[in-house]
mmCIF file of C-alpha atoms in Angstrom:
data_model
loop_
_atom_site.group_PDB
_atom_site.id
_atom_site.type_symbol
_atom_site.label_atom_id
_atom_site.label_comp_id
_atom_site.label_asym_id
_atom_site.label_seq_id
_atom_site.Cartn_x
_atom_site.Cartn_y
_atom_site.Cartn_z
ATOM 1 C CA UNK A 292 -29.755 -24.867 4.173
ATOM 2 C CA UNK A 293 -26.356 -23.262 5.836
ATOM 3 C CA UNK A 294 -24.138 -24.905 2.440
ATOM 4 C CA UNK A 295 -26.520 -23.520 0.102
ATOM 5 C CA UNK A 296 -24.715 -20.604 -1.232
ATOM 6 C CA UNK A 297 -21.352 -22.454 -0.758
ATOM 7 C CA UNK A 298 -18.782 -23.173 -3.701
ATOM 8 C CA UNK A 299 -18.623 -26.979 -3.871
ATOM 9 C CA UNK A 300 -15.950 -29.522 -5.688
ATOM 10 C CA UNK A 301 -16.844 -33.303 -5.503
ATOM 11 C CA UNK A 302 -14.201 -35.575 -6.379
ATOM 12 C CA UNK A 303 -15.897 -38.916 -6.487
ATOM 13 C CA UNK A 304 -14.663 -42.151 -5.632
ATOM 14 C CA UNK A 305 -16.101 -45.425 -5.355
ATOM 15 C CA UNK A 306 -13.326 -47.434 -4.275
ATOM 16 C CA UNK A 307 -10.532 -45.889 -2.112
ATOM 17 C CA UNK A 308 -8.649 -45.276 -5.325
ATOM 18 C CA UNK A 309 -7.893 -41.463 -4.417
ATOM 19 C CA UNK A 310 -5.374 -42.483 -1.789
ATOM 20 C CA UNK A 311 -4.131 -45.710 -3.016
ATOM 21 C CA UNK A 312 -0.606 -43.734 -4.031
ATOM 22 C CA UNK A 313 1.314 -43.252 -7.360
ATOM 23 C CA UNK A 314 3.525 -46.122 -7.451
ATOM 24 C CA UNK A 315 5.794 -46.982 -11.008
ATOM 25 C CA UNK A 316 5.651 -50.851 -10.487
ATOM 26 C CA UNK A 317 2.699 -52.156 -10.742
ATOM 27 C CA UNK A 318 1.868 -54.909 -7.773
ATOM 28 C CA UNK A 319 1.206 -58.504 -8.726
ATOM 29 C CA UNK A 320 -1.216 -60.128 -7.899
ATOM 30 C CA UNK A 321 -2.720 -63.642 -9.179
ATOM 31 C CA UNK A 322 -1.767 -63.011 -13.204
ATOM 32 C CA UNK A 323 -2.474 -59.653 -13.369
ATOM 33 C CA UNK A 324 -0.662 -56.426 -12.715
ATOM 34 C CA UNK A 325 -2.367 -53.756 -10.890
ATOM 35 C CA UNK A 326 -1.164 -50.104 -10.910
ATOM 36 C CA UNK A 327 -1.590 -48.154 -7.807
ATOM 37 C CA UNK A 328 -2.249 -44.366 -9.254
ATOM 38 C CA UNK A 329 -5.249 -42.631 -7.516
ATOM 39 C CA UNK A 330 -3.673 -39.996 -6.116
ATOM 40 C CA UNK A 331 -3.042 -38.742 -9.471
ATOM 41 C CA UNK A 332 -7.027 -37.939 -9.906
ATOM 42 C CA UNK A 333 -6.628 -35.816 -6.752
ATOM 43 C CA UNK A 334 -4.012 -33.917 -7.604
ATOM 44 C CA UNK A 335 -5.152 -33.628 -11.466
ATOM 45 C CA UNK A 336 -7.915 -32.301 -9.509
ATOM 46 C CA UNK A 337 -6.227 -29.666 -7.171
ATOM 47 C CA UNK A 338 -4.239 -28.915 -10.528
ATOM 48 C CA UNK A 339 -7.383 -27.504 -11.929
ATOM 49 C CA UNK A 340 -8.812 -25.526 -9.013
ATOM 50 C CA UNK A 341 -5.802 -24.102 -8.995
ATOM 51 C CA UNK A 342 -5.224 -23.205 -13.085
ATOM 52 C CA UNK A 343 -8.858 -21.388 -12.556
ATOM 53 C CA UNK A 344 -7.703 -19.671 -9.253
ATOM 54 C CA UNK A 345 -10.445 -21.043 -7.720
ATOM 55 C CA UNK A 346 -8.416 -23.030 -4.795
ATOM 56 C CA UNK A 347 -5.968 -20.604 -2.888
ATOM 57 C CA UNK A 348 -7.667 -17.278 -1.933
ATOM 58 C CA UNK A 349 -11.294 -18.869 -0.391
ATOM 59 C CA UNK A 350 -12.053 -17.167 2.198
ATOM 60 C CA UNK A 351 -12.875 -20.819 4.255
ATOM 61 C CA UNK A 352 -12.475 -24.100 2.736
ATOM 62 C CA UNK A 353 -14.229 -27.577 4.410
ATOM 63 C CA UNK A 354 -13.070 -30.668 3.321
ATOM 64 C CA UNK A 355 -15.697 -33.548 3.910
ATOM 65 C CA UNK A 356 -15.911 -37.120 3.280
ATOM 66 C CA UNK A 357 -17.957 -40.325 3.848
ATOM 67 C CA UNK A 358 -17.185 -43.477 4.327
ATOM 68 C CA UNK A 359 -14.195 -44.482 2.365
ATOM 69 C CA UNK A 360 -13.480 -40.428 1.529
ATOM 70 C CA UNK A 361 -13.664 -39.975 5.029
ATOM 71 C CA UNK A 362 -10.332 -41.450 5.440
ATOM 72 C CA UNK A 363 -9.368 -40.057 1.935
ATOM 73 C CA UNK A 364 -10.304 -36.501 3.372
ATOM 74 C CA UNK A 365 -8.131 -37.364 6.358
ATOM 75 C CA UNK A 366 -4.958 -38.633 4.296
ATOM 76 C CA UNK A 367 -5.030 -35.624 2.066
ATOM 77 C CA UNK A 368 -5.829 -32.638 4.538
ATOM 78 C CA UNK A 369 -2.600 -31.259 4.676
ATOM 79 C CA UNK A 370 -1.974 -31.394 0.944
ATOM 80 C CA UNK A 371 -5.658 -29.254 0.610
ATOM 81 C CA UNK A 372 -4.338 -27.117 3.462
ATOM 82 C CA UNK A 373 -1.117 -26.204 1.926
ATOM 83 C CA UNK A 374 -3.568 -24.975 -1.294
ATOM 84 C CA UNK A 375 -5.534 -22.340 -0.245
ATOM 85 C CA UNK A 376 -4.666 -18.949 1.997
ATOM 86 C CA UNK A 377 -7.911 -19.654 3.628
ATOM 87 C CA UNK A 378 -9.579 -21.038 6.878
ATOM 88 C CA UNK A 379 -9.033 -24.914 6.511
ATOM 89 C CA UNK A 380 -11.153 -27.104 8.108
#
């Protein structure tokens, strides 16, 4: 296949959690508090790419997403943009 030889990172999701923000207060809701934070995996993640040099001198880099990391993909494209040296797409 035409990705075969491609470098891949897959930062899963199952929820939408990735782009739900990094808020301090934690929203209400019924008797519980949730806590917004999922944009800290993402960035924990672009942390590491970058610690390894891994991120910022690839000669193309394709960021993809289904469903829910569709949108995710979307949301976060200029952050992954303003990573790498490389073609962004």
């Amino acid at each position: 296949g035409y990705f075969t030889n491609w470098h891949k990172v897959l930062i899963k999701s199952c929820d939408g959690g990735s782009f739900l923000g990094n808020t301090t207060d934690p929203i209400k809701y019924r008797d519980k508090k949730l806590h917004f934070r999922g944009s800290q995996n993402v960035m924990q993640a672009v942390t590491y790419l970058n610690k390894i040099n891994w991120l910022k001198n690839r000669e193309e880099v394709v960021l993809i997403g289904s469903f829910n990391a569709g949108i995710a993909a979307l949301l976060w494209s200029d952050y992954f943009k303003a990573q790498t040296n490389g073609k962004f797409r």
